[in-house]
Short mmCIF file of C-alpha atoms and ligand atoms in Angstrom, two decimals:
data_model
loop_
_atom_site.label_atom_id
_atom_site.label_comp_id
_atom_site.label_asym_id
_atom_site.label_seq_id
_atom_site.Cartn_x
_atom_site.Cartn_y
_atom_site.Cartn_z
CA MET A 1 -111.80 4.54 -9.12
CA LYS A 2 -114.34 6.73 -7.34
CA TYR A 3 -116.93 9.04 -8.89
CA TYR A 4 -117.73 12.52 -7.55
CA SER A 5 -120.43 15.06 -8.28
CA THR A 6 -119.43 18.00 -10.47
CA ARG A 7 -120.64 20.23 -7.59
CA ASP A 8 -118.89 18.40 -4.74
CA LYS A 9 -116.29 20.92 -3.46
CA ASN A 10 -114.95 18.75 -0.64
CA LYS A 11 -114.94 15.46 -2.51
CA SER A 12 -117.09 14.03 0.24
CA GLY A 13 -119.58 11.92 -1.71
CA GLY A 14 -117.44 9.45 -3.67
CA VAL A 15 -119.27 6.40 -5.07
CA SER A 16 -118.29 3.38 -7.17
CA ALA A 17 -119.01 3.26 -10.91
CA ALA A 18 -121.85 0.79 -10.28
CA GLU A 19 -123.46 3.20 -7.80
CA ALA A 20 -122.99 6.15 -10.17
CA ILE A 21 -124.78 4.17 -12.90
CA LEU A 22 -127.63 3.15 -10.55
CA ARG A 23 -128.18 6.70 -9.28
CA GLY A 24 -127.78 8.68 -12.50
CA LEU A 25 -127.83 12.10 -10.86
CA ALA A 26 -125.84 12.88 -7.68
CA PRO A 27 -127.83 13.89 -4.56
CA ASP A 28 -126.69 17.55 -4.94
CA LYS A 29 -128.10 17.46 -8.53
CA GLY A 30 -124.58 17.48 -10.01
CA LEU A 31 -123.35 14.87 -12.51
CA TYR A 32 -120.94 12.07 -11.66
CA MET A 33 -117.37 12.30 -12.96
CA PRO A 34 -114.46 9.89 -12.43
CA GLU A 35 -111.82 11.15 -9.97
CA ALA A 36 -109.18 10.97 -12.74
CA ILE A 37 -109.17 10.43 -16.51
CA PRO A 38 -107.22 7.26 -17.36
CA GLN A 39 -104.41 7.70 -19.87
CA LEU A 40 -103.81 5.82 -23.13
CA THR A 41 -100.18 5.27 -24.13
CA ALA A 42 -98.93 4.90 -27.71
CA ASP A 43 -98.56 1.17 -27.01
CA ASN A 44 -102.19 1.02 -25.84
CA LEU A 45 -103.33 2.72 -29.04
CA ASN A 46 -101.31 0.37 -31.22
CA ALA A 47 -102.84 -2.60 -29.41
CA LEU A 48 -106.38 -1.16 -29.77
CA THR A 49 -105.85 -0.80 -33.52
CA LYS A 50 -105.71 -4.59 -33.85
CA MET A 51 -108.90 -5.23 -31.86
CA THR A 52 -112.57 -5.70 -32.84
CA TYR A 53 -115.11 -3.09 -31.78
CA PRO A 54 -116.39 -5.11 -28.78
CA GLN A 55 -112.79 -5.66 -27.63
CA ARG A 56 -112.06 -1.95 -27.93
CA ALA A 57 -115.23 -1.19 -25.96
CA ALA A 58 -114.34 -3.61 -23.16
CA ASP A 59 -110.77 -2.23 -23.00
CA ILE A 60 -111.87 1.44 -22.70
CA LEU A 61 -114.77 0.71 -20.33
CA ALA A 62 -112.55 -1.33 -18.00
CA ARG A 63 -110.34 1.74 -17.49
CA PHE A 64 -113.34 3.68 -16.12
CA LEU A 65 -115.56 1.00 -14.58
CA THR A 66 -112.86 -0.42 -12.33
CA ASP A 67 -115.34 -2.23 -10.05
CA TYR A 68 -116.67 -4.32 -12.97
CA ASP A 69 -115.16 -7.66 -13.95
CA PRO A 70 -113.26 -7.11 -17.26
CA ALA A 71 -114.49 -10.47 -18.59
CA ALA A 72 -118.08 -9.40 -17.89
CA LEU A 73 -117.50 -6.14 -19.77
CA LEU A 74 -116.26 -8.07 -22.79
CA GLU A 75 -119.27 -10.36 -22.63
CA ASP A 76 -121.60 -7.35 -22.50
CA ALA A 77 -119.80 -5.53 -25.32
CA GLU A 78 -119.98 -8.61 -27.55
CA ALA A 79 -123.71 -9.02 -26.86
CA ALA A 80 -124.36 -5.29 -27.42
CA TYR A 81 -122.28 -4.61 -30.54
CA GLY A 82 -122.26 -7.96 -32.33
CA GLU A 83 -125.09 -9.13 -34.53
CA ARG A 84 -127.37 -6.29 -33.48
CA PHE A 85 -125.19 -4.00 -35.64
CA PRO A 86 -125.25 -5.76 -39.02
CA GLY A 87 -123.47 -2.87 -40.77
CA GLY A 88 -120.64 -2.85 -38.19
CA ALA A 89 -120.81 -1.02 -34.86
CA ALA A 90 -119.15 2.24 -35.91
CA PRO A 91 -117.90 2.17 -39.52
CA VAL A 92 -115.92 5.11 -40.94
CA VAL A 93 -116.78 6.11 -44.52
CA GLY A 94 -114.68 8.45 -46.68
CA ILE A 95 -116.92 10.87 -48.60
CA GLY A 96 -114.22 12.79 -50.48
CA GLU A 97 -112.10 15.91 -49.79
CA ASP A 98 -110.57 14.04 -46.82
CA VAL A 99 -113.86 14.13 -44.87
CA HIS A 100 -114.38 10.87 -42.99
CA VAL A 101 -117.86 10.14 -41.65
CA LEU A 102 -118.28 8.01 -38.52
CA GLU A 103 -121.66 6.28 -38.94
CA LEU A 104 -123.21 5.57 -35.55
CA TRP A 105 -126.65 4.39 -36.68
CA HIS A 106 -126.21 0.76 -37.72
CA GLY A 107 -127.94 -0.50 -34.55
CA PRO A 108 -131.49 -1.71 -33.96
CA THR A 109 -133.19 1.73 -33.92
CA CYS A 110 -131.06 3.42 -36.62
CA ALA A 111 -129.94 6.34 -34.43
CA PHE A 112 -126.72 6.92 -32.49
CA LYS A 113 -128.49 6.54 -29.12
CA ASP A 114 -128.10 2.77 -29.69
CA MET A 115 -124.33 3.07 -29.18
CA ALA A 116 -124.94 3.78 -25.49
CA LEU A 117 -128.36 2.24 -24.92
CA GLN A 118 -127.44 -1.19 -26.23
CA ILE A 119 -124.81 -1.65 -23.51
CA MET A 120 -126.01 0.57 -20.65
CA PRO A 121 -128.88 -1.76 -19.62
CA ARG A 122 -126.36 -4.59 -19.27
CA LEU A 123 -124.17 -2.34 -17.10
CA LEU A 124 -127.20 -1.40 -15.00
CA SER A 125 -128.27 -5.00 -14.63
CA ARG A 126 -124.80 -5.88 -13.30
CA ALA A 127 -124.85 -2.83 -11.01
CA LEU A 128 -128.11 -4.14 -9.48
CA ALA A 129 -126.40 -7.45 -8.71
CA MET A 130 -123.13 -5.84 -7.53
CA THR A 131 -124.91 -3.60 -5.02
CA GLY A 132 -127.29 -6.31 -3.77
CA GLU A 133 -130.39 -4.50 -5.07
CA LYS A 134 -133.35 -6.88 -4.96
CA ARG A 135 -136.07 -4.55 -6.24
CA THR A 136 -137.05 -4.18 -9.91
CA ALA A 137 -135.96 -0.94 -11.59
CA HIS A 138 -138.72 0.85 -13.47
CA ILE A 139 -136.99 3.00 -16.06
CA LEU A 140 -139.38 5.90 -16.72
CA VAL A 141 -138.91 7.60 -20.08
CA ALA A 142 -140.61 10.58 -21.69
CA THR A 143 -139.45 10.86 -25.27
CA SER A 144 -139.70 13.12 -28.27
CA GLY A 145 -138.70 10.19 -30.48
CA ASP A 146 -135.19 8.73 -30.66
CA THR A 147 -134.39 8.13 -27.00
CA GLY A 148 -137.62 6.26 -26.22
CA LYS A 149 -137.21 3.72 -28.99
CA ALA A 150 -133.50 3.21 -28.28
CA ALA A 151 -134.22 2.73 -24.56
CA LEU A 152 -137.02 0.23 -25.32
CA GLU A 153 -134.72 -1.81 -27.57
CA GLY A 154 -131.89 -1.65 -25.05
CA TYR A 155 -133.92 -2.62 -21.97
CA ARG A 156 -136.27 -5.14 -23.56
CA ASP A 157 -136.19 -8.42 -21.63
CA VAL A 158 -133.29 -7.25 -19.40
CA PRO A 159 -133.67 -9.05 -16.01
CA GLY A 160 -134.59 -6.87 -13.02
CA VAL A 161 -135.89 -4.04 -15.21
CA LYS A 162 -139.23 -2.81 -16.56
CA ILE A 163 -139.56 0.10 -18.93
CA PRO A 164 -142.63 2.28 -19.48
CA VAL A 165 -142.20 4.89 -22.26
CA PHE A 166 -144.44 7.89 -22.85
CA TYR A 167 -144.53 9.93 -26.05
CA PRO A 168 -146.65 12.98 -27.00
CA VAL A 169 -149.59 11.76 -29.11
CA ASP A 170 -148.96 14.17 -32.00
CA GLY A 171 -145.33 15.02 -31.27
CA VAL A 172 -143.32 12.27 -33.00
CA SER A 173 -142.79 11.38 -36.66
CA ALA A 174 -144.90 8.68 -38.28
CA MET A 175 -141.87 6.36 -38.43
CA GLN A 176 -140.91 7.00 -34.80
CA LYS A 177 -144.47 6.24 -33.67
CA ARG A 178 -144.56 3.02 -35.68
CA GLN A 179 -141.20 1.97 -34.21
CA MET A 180 -142.42 2.41 -30.64
CA THR A 181 -145.94 0.98 -30.96
CA THR A 182 -144.61 -2.25 -32.49
CA GLN A 183 -141.93 -2.74 -29.78
CA LEU A 184 -141.25 -6.35 -28.77
CA GLY A 185 -140.41 -7.56 -25.25
CA ALA A 186 -142.25 -8.78 -22.13
CA ASN A 187 -141.08 -5.95 -19.83
CA VAL A 188 -141.95 -2.96 -22.06
CA ARG A 189 -144.98 -0.70 -22.08
CA VAL A 190 -145.64 2.22 -24.41
CA ALA A 191 -148.37 4.85 -24.09
CA ALA A 192 -149.18 8.04 -25.97
CA VAL A 193 -149.86 11.05 -23.76
CA ARG A 194 -152.48 13.64 -24.70
CA GLY A 195 -150.43 16.82 -24.98
CA ASN A 196 -146.96 17.82 -26.17
CA PHE A 197 -143.49 16.62 -25.13
CA ASP A 198 -143.42 18.93 -22.10
CA ASP A 199 -146.69 17.38 -20.83
CA ALA A 200 -145.18 13.88 -21.07
CA GLN A 201 -141.92 15.05 -19.50
CA ASN A 202 -143.71 16.85 -16.65
CA GLY A 203 -145.82 13.72 -16.06
CA VAL A 204 -142.64 11.67 -15.58
CA LYS A 205 -141.08 14.33 -13.34
CA ALA A 206 -144.26 14.38 -11.23
CA ILE A 207 -144.02 10.60 -10.72
CA PHE A 208 -140.37 10.93 -9.63
CA ALA A 209 -141.25 13.70 -7.16
CA ASP A 210 -144.33 11.98 -5.62
CA ALA A 211 -143.47 10.47 -2.21
CA GLU A 212 -146.73 8.51 -2.10
CA LEU A 213 -146.02 6.84 -5.44
CA ALA A 214 -142.47 6.06 -4.27
CA ALA A 215 -143.85 4.38 -1.14
CA ARG A 216 -146.34 2.42 -3.23
CA ALA A 217 -143.53 1.33 -5.55
CA GLU A 218 -141.46 0.23 -2.55
CA ARG A 219 -144.38 -1.92 -1.31
CA ASP A 220 -144.72 -3.46 -4.77
CA GLY A 221 -140.98 -4.23 -4.85
CA PHE A 222 -139.69 -1.73 -7.36
CA PHE A 223 -138.08 1.71 -7.60
CA PHE A 224 -137.99 4.42 -10.26
CA SER A 225 -134.88 5.08 -12.34
CA SER A 226 -134.09 6.92 -15.56
CA ALA A 227 -132.14 6.33 -18.77
CA ASN A 228 -131.34 9.90 -19.69
CA SER A 229 -128.08 11.13 -21.09
CA ILE A 230 -126.62 12.54 -17.88
CA ASN A 231 -125.98 8.99 -16.59
CA TRP A 232 -122.30 8.03 -16.69
CA GLY A 233 -123.38 4.63 -17.99
CA ARG A 234 -124.53 6.36 -21.16
CA LEU A 235 -121.51 8.59 -21.50
CA ALA A 236 -118.69 6.08 -21.04
CA PRO A 237 -119.66 3.84 -24.01
CA GLN A 238 -119.58 6.90 -26.28
CA ILE A 239 -115.86 7.45 -25.63
CA VAL A 240 -115.16 4.15 -27.38
CA TYR A 241 -116.16 5.09 -30.93
CA TYR A 242 -113.78 8.06 -31.04
CA VAL A 243 -110.89 5.74 -30.17
CA SER A 244 -112.22 3.15 -32.62
CA ALA A 245 -112.55 5.65 -35.50
CA TYR A 246 -109.02 6.92 -34.93
CA CYS A 247 -107.66 3.36 -34.97
CA ASP A 248 -109.58 2.57 -38.18
CA LEU A 249 -108.22 5.68 -39.93
CA VAL A 250 -104.67 4.70 -38.94
CA ALA A 251 -105.23 1.11 -40.07
CA ARG A 252 -106.40 2.20 -43.52
CA GLY A 253 -103.60 4.76 -43.92
CA ALA A 254 -105.81 7.88 -43.95
CA ILE A 255 -103.70 9.26 -41.07
CA ARG A 256 -100.50 8.20 -39.30
CA MET A 257 -100.48 7.19 -35.63
CA GLY A 258 -100.00 10.41 -33.64
CA ASP A 259 -101.48 12.80 -36.27
CA ARG A 260 -104.02 15.16 -34.73
CA ILE A 261 -107.40 15.05 -36.47
CA PRO A 262 -110.26 17.50 -35.80
CA VAL A 263 -113.71 16.05 -35.06
CA CYS A 264 -117.11 17.56 -35.81
CA VAL A 265 -120.14 16.49 -33.74
CA PRO A 266 -123.84 17.38 -34.29
CA THR A 267 -124.72 18.43 -30.76
CA GLY A 268 -127.79 18.79 -28.53
CA ASN A 269 -127.31 17.76 -24.91
CA PHE A 270 -123.47 17.88 -25.24
CA GLY A 271 -123.12 14.18 -24.33
CA ASP A 272 -121.69 12.94 -27.60
CA ILE A 273 -119.08 15.69 -28.09
CA PHE A 274 -118.11 15.59 -24.41
CA ALA A 275 -117.27 11.88 -24.80
CA GLY A 276 -114.96 12.96 -27.65
CA TYR A 277 -113.29 15.47 -25.37
CA ILE A 278 -112.72 12.75 -22.74
CA ALA A 279 -111.09 10.59 -25.43
CA LYS A 280 -108.78 13.52 -26.19
CA VAL A 281 -107.95 14.04 -22.50
CA MET A 282 -107.13 10.31 -22.34
CA GLY A 283 -104.42 10.97 -24.92
CA LEU A 284 -106.18 10.18 -28.21
CA PRO A 285 -104.62 12.60 -30.76
CA LEU A 286 -107.72 14.59 -31.65
CA GLY A 287 -107.55 18.23 -32.81
CA THR A 288 -110.23 20.89 -32.47
CA LEU A 289 -113.63 19.64 -31.31
CA ILE A 290 -116.16 21.25 -33.61
CA CYS A 291 -119.54 21.71 -31.92
CA ALA A 292 -122.26 21.80 -34.62
CA SER A 293 -125.66 23.28 -33.70
CA ASN A 294 -128.87 23.88 -35.62
CA ALA A 295 -130.92 27.11 -35.34
CA ASN A 296 -130.95 26.56 -31.55
CA ARG A 297 -127.42 27.99 -31.43
CA VAL A 298 -127.01 28.41 -27.67
CA LEU A 299 -123.66 26.51 -27.71
CA THR A 300 -122.30 28.40 -30.74
CA ASP A 301 -122.85 31.63 -28.85
CA PHE A 302 -121.41 30.17 -25.66
CA PHE A 303 -118.10 29.16 -27.24
CA ALA A 304 -117.86 32.53 -28.99
CA THR A 305 -118.66 34.75 -25.99
CA GLY A 306 -118.42 32.78 -22.73
CA THR A 307 -122.06 33.57 -21.90
CA TYR A 308 -124.56 30.71 -21.76
CA ASP A 309 -128.03 32.18 -22.19
CA ARG A 310 -131.05 29.91 -22.54
CA GLU A 311 -133.51 32.83 -22.49
CA ARG A 312 -134.09 32.89 -26.23
CA PRO A 313 -136.69 31.71 -28.72
CA PHE A 314 -136.92 27.95 -29.17
CA PHE A 315 -137.00 26.69 -32.77
CA LYS A 316 -138.56 23.41 -33.91
CA THR A 317 -136.21 22.22 -36.68
CA ILE A 318 -135.77 19.29 -39.08
CA SER A 319 -133.00 18.05 -36.74
CA PRO A 320 -135.30 17.68 -33.69
CA SER A 321 -132.90 15.65 -31.54
CA MET A 322 -130.73 18.79 -31.38
CA ASP A 323 -133.59 21.14 -30.44
CA ILE A 324 -132.26 21.75 -26.94
CA LEU A 325 -131.64 24.93 -24.97
CA ILE A 326 -130.20 23.33 -21.83
CA SER A 327 -127.21 21.18 -22.75
CA SER A 328 -126.93 19.24 -19.48
CA ASN A 329 -123.58 17.56 -20.10
CA LEU A 330 -121.83 20.91 -20.55
CA GLU A 331 -121.69 20.90 -16.74
CA ARG A 332 -119.08 18.14 -16.95
CA LEU A 333 -116.85 20.26 -19.21
CA LEU A 334 -117.16 23.24 -16.85
CA TYR A 335 -116.14 20.97 -13.99
CA LEU A 336 -112.96 19.89 -15.78
CA ALA A 337 -112.12 23.45 -16.87
CA ALA A 338 -113.13 25.43 -13.77
CA GLY A 339 -113.54 22.99 -10.84
CA PRO A 340 -116.57 22.10 -8.70
CA GLU A 341 -116.92 25.38 -6.82
CA LYS A 342 -117.28 27.59 -9.91
CA THR A 343 -119.40 24.93 -11.63
CA ALA A 344 -121.89 24.92 -8.75
CA GLY A 345 -122.07 28.73 -9.01
CA TYR A 346 -122.66 28.70 -12.79
CA MET A 347 -125.44 26.12 -12.39
CA GLU A 348 -127.10 28.16 -9.64
CA ALA A 349 -127.04 31.22 -11.90
CA LEU A 350 -128.53 29.17 -14.76
CA ALA A 351 -131.38 27.94 -12.55
CA ALA A 352 -132.04 31.42 -11.10
CA ASN A 353 -131.48 33.71 -14.11
CA GLY A 354 -131.44 31.43 -17.15
CA LYS A 355 -127.82 32.35 -17.86
CA TYR A 356 -124.23 32.49 -16.61
CA ARG A 357 -120.90 33.83 -17.81
CA VAL A 358 -117.67 31.87 -17.35
CA ASP A 359 -114.46 33.62 -16.25
CA ASP A 360 -112.12 34.82 -19.00
CA ASP A 361 -109.42 32.27 -18.21
CA VAL A 362 -112.01 29.47 -18.37
CA LEU A 363 -113.28 30.78 -21.71
CA ARG A 364 -109.73 30.83 -23.12
CA THR A 365 -109.22 27.21 -22.03
CA LEU A 366 -112.49 26.15 -23.67
CA GLN A 367 -111.73 28.08 -26.88
CA SER A 368 -108.36 26.33 -27.17
CA GLU A 369 -110.25 23.01 -27.48
CA PHE A 370 -113.69 23.79 -28.99
CA LYS A 371 -115.13 25.79 -31.87
CA GLY A 372 -118.87 26.25 -32.32
CA TYR A 373 -120.65 26.59 -35.69
CA CYS A 374 -124.35 26.50 -36.53
CA CYS A 375 -126.54 25.93 -39.56
CA ASP A 376 -130.03 27.36 -39.92
CA GLU A 377 -132.79 25.41 -41.67
CA ASN A 378 -131.93 26.61 -45.17
CA GLU A 379 -128.23 25.91 -44.71
CA THR A 380 -129.03 22.42 -43.39
CA LYS A 381 -131.24 21.59 -46.38
CA ALA A 382 -128.70 23.05 -48.83
CA GLN A 383 -125.91 20.98 -47.24
CA LEU A 384 -128.03 17.82 -47.36
CA ALA A 385 -128.75 18.36 -51.07
CA ALA A 386 -125.11 19.24 -51.84
CA SER A 387 -123.79 16.15 -50.04
CA PHE A 388 -126.31 13.99 -51.94
CA ARG A 389 -125.18 15.45 -55.29
CA ALA A 390 -121.56 14.72 -54.26
CA GLY A 391 -122.52 11.08 -53.59
CA TYR A 392 -123.38 10.87 -49.86
CA LEU A 393 -126.96 10.93 -48.61
CA CYS A 394 -127.32 11.69 -44.89
CA ASP A 395 -129.99 12.71 -42.39
CA PRO A 396 -130.61 16.34 -41.28
CA HIS A 397 -128.60 16.02 -38.03
CA THR A 398 -125.58 14.74 -39.92
CA ALA A 399 -126.07 17.54 -42.49
CA VAL A 400 -125.76 20.14 -39.70
CA GLY A 401 -122.40 18.54 -38.89
CA LEU A 402 -121.21 18.55 -42.51
CA GLY A 403 -122.30 22.20 -42.81
CA ALA A 404 -120.16 22.99 -39.77
CA VAL A 405 -117.20 21.17 -41.37
CA ARG A 406 -117.56 23.40 -44.43
CA LYS A 407 -117.62 26.55 -42.26
CA TYR A 408 -114.63 25.36 -40.20
CA ARG A 409 -112.62 24.69 -43.37
CA ALA A 410 -113.51 28.11 -44.81
CA GLU A 411 -112.63 29.95 -41.59
CA THR A 412 -109.40 28.16 -40.70
CA GLY A 413 -108.09 27.08 -44.10
CA ASP A 414 -107.54 23.58 -42.65
CA ARG A 415 -107.87 21.15 -45.59
CA GLY A 416 -106.48 18.11 -43.74
CA PRO A 417 -108.31 14.92 -42.79
CA ILE A 418 -111.34 15.53 -40.61
CA LEU A 419 -113.78 13.21 -38.84
CA SER A 420 -117.49 14.10 -38.83
CA LEU A 421 -120.10 12.13 -36.90
CA SER A 422 -123.29 10.81 -38.49
CA THR A 423 -125.99 10.31 -35.87
CA ALA A 424 -129.05 8.88 -37.66
CA SER A 425 -130.04 6.92 -40.73
CA THR A 426 -131.42 9.12 -43.48
CA TYR A 427 -134.54 6.90 -43.47
CA LYS A 428 -135.44 7.93 -39.92
CA PHE A 429 -136.14 11.44 -41.15
CA ALA A 430 -137.31 10.54 -44.67
CA GLY A 431 -139.96 13.29 -44.87
CA ALA A 432 -137.50 16.11 -44.13
CA VAL A 433 -134.85 14.56 -46.38
CA LEU A 434 -137.24 14.30 -49.35
CA ASP A 435 -138.21 17.92 -48.81
CA ALA A 436 -134.56 19.03 -48.73
CA LEU A 437 -133.91 17.15 -51.99
CA GLY A 438 -136.85 18.95 -53.61
CA ALA A 439 -138.71 15.69 -54.20
CA ALA A 440 -142.47 15.60 -54.54
CA PRO A 441 -144.06 15.38 -51.09
CA ALA A 442 -145.25 11.91 -50.11
CA ALA A 443 -148.09 11.24 -47.67
CA ASP A 444 -147.02 11.28 -44.00
CA ASP A 445 -147.22 7.51 -43.97
CA PRO A 446 -144.04 5.65 -43.04
CA ALA A 447 -144.20 3.15 -45.90
CA ALA A 448 -144.82 5.81 -48.56
CA LEU A 449 -141.91 7.94 -47.27
CA LEU A 450 -139.45 5.05 -47.15
CA ASN A 451 -140.41 3.94 -50.67
CA ALA A 452 -140.10 7.45 -52.08
CA LEU A 453 -136.64 7.96 -50.57
CA ASN A 454 -135.54 4.49 -51.68
CA ARG A 455 -136.55 5.28 -55.28
CA ILE A 456 -134.50 8.49 -55.29
CA SER A 457 -131.41 7.21 -53.46
CA GLY A 458 -131.24 3.52 -54.29
CA ILE A 459 -129.96 2.98 -50.73
CA GLU A 460 -131.32 -0.12 -49.03
CA VAL A 461 -133.91 0.54 -46.29
CA PRO A 462 -132.41 -0.58 -42.92
CA ALA A 463 -133.93 -3.93 -41.88
CA PRO A 464 -135.27 -2.69 -38.48
CA LEU A 465 -137.25 0.10 -40.16
CA ALA A 466 -138.60 -2.22 -42.85
CA ALA A 467 -139.59 -4.69 -40.10
CA ALA A 468 -141.44 -2.01 -38.10
CA LEU A 469 -143.76 -1.58 -41.10
CA THR A 470 -144.90 -5.20 -40.96
CA LEU A 471 -144.95 -5.92 -37.20
CA PRO A 472 -148.37 -5.80 -35.49
CA ILE A 473 -149.19 -2.71 -33.40
CA ARG A 474 -148.96 -3.74 -29.73
CA PHE A 475 -149.55 -0.42 -27.97
CA SER A 476 -152.32 1.92 -29.08
CA GLU A 477 -153.31 3.36 -25.70
CA VAL A 478 -153.65 7.14 -25.34
CA VAL A 479 -153.75 8.51 -21.77
CA ALA A 480 -154.12 11.89 -20.09
CA PRO A 481 -151.02 13.11 -18.19
CA GLU A 482 -152.69 12.40 -14.82
CA GLU A 483 -153.28 8.76 -15.88
CA MET A 484 -149.57 8.07 -16.40
CA PRO A 485 -149.06 6.50 -12.91
CA ASP A 486 -151.78 3.92 -13.76
CA VAL A 487 -149.71 2.77 -16.73
CA VAL A 488 -146.62 2.47 -14.52
CA PHE A 489 -148.35 0.49 -11.75
CA ARG A 490 -150.41 -1.78 -13.95
C1 PLP B 1 -129.39 12.70 -29.44
C2 PLP B 1 -129.01 13.04 -30.85
C3 PLP B 1 -128.07 14.05 -31.15
C4 PLP B 1 -127.42 14.93 -30.08
O1 PLP B 1 -126.54 14.24 -29.23
P1 PLP B 1 -126.17 14.87 -27.81
O2 PLP B 1 -125.38 13.84 -27.09
O3 PLP B 1 -127.49 15.17 -27.14
O4 PLP B 1 -125.39 16.12 -28.06
C5 PLP B 1 -127.74 14.28 -32.48
N1 PLP B 1 -128.33 13.57 -33.47
C6 PLP B 1 -129.26 12.61 -33.22
C7 PLP B 1 -129.87 11.89 -34.37
C8 PLP B 1 -129.62 12.30 -31.92
O5 PLP B 1 -130.56 11.34 -31.70
#
């Protein structure tokens, strides 16, 4: 199976899956997509129902990564999703009123990024070997919190890879900072950058764009690469948990095989929900895909009107991983709905004018599959408190999703079973959660926040977060943006 850029009109630049994973972005700045979406039969689904999560992952990945050895994929899936997910890789929890929550945060960093970043480094490592690459890959990451830690955990001690991560010195939560500065592994490096997230991000972009640094890297035997969410190697593993959740619901009798079930996804960069759409195109019986946004409601407006307009105020919210105005993976949906030629045009308009409008027939196609809802800060806090009173404590991102479920039910009258994704442990955002529950404010100290939330909820603190409180701080360096290359070359 070949992969083509979403902007490749003539299908001229086909590459293998391994190459798509090594490159990340296509040379024309489009995103790689498989030439066809493999199909799941009813027999396939019945067989998947009897499998473990790693077996399901290997089965689905093998359909897309056709140049990989299926036995190697199973080995990687078992290493990624076995003991590193003590609560199960992707458990489904019923919370009443036929709402089923897919918990994607039982991995080593307690956020859903682990679902992709635990296996992607293994896929990259194999891609290096499969393509004969001898140089070391330096995975440069600028992070506002979740991605950096998940990438560090995923790439730590992976052969052929080094990973420097940069975070804004005052731009991450106390817990996120503690998680990163205590990171283990011989090939990791973490530095705080003086400035905000944009300063760190621009510093990384400047390194990528600097021909002199690239030449120096070449001499030293390495090259720069990235771990961001537009890489197909991050997207493909996310298809798996939709299939897995469906199988689990069938196995426990919550739905019958073939029933269509709507899915609600707290969304930022559109990677997670797009993976759900791919699962549906593969033949998984999913219903409406509910796109849940916070106050940064650019996608809600897009699905309602067909106009994508990023020229709007940016809000910093209590669900920061969804504070995004350019949802990069939406380009892949446009490609499937409108083809490469129109997609290239929309993306040019976005770059030039900050907005584009899709054709009416494209909008109708999208609206037949997706519905967008958003929750502002007050609605998110109210939902979090209401869910807690009803017996389920979640994090603010997950609360945005559950708020969207409530709005979807009210608007459509659909009271049937529904799947809603939970993307982070409540403990990762303990400060915001305590505030939403009206608890007395605790000091912005990770230990104090975890203890306060534990007293109120009685829920056990996830072991990786408890461990981060006791591990020694390894990385306390703070650098100016122009000093970032020194960290990389050291
Ligand atoms: C990254 C993230 C999201 C958004 O996922 P996208 O794939 O960017 O849409 C939602 N919740 C949490 C906790 C995240 O870390």
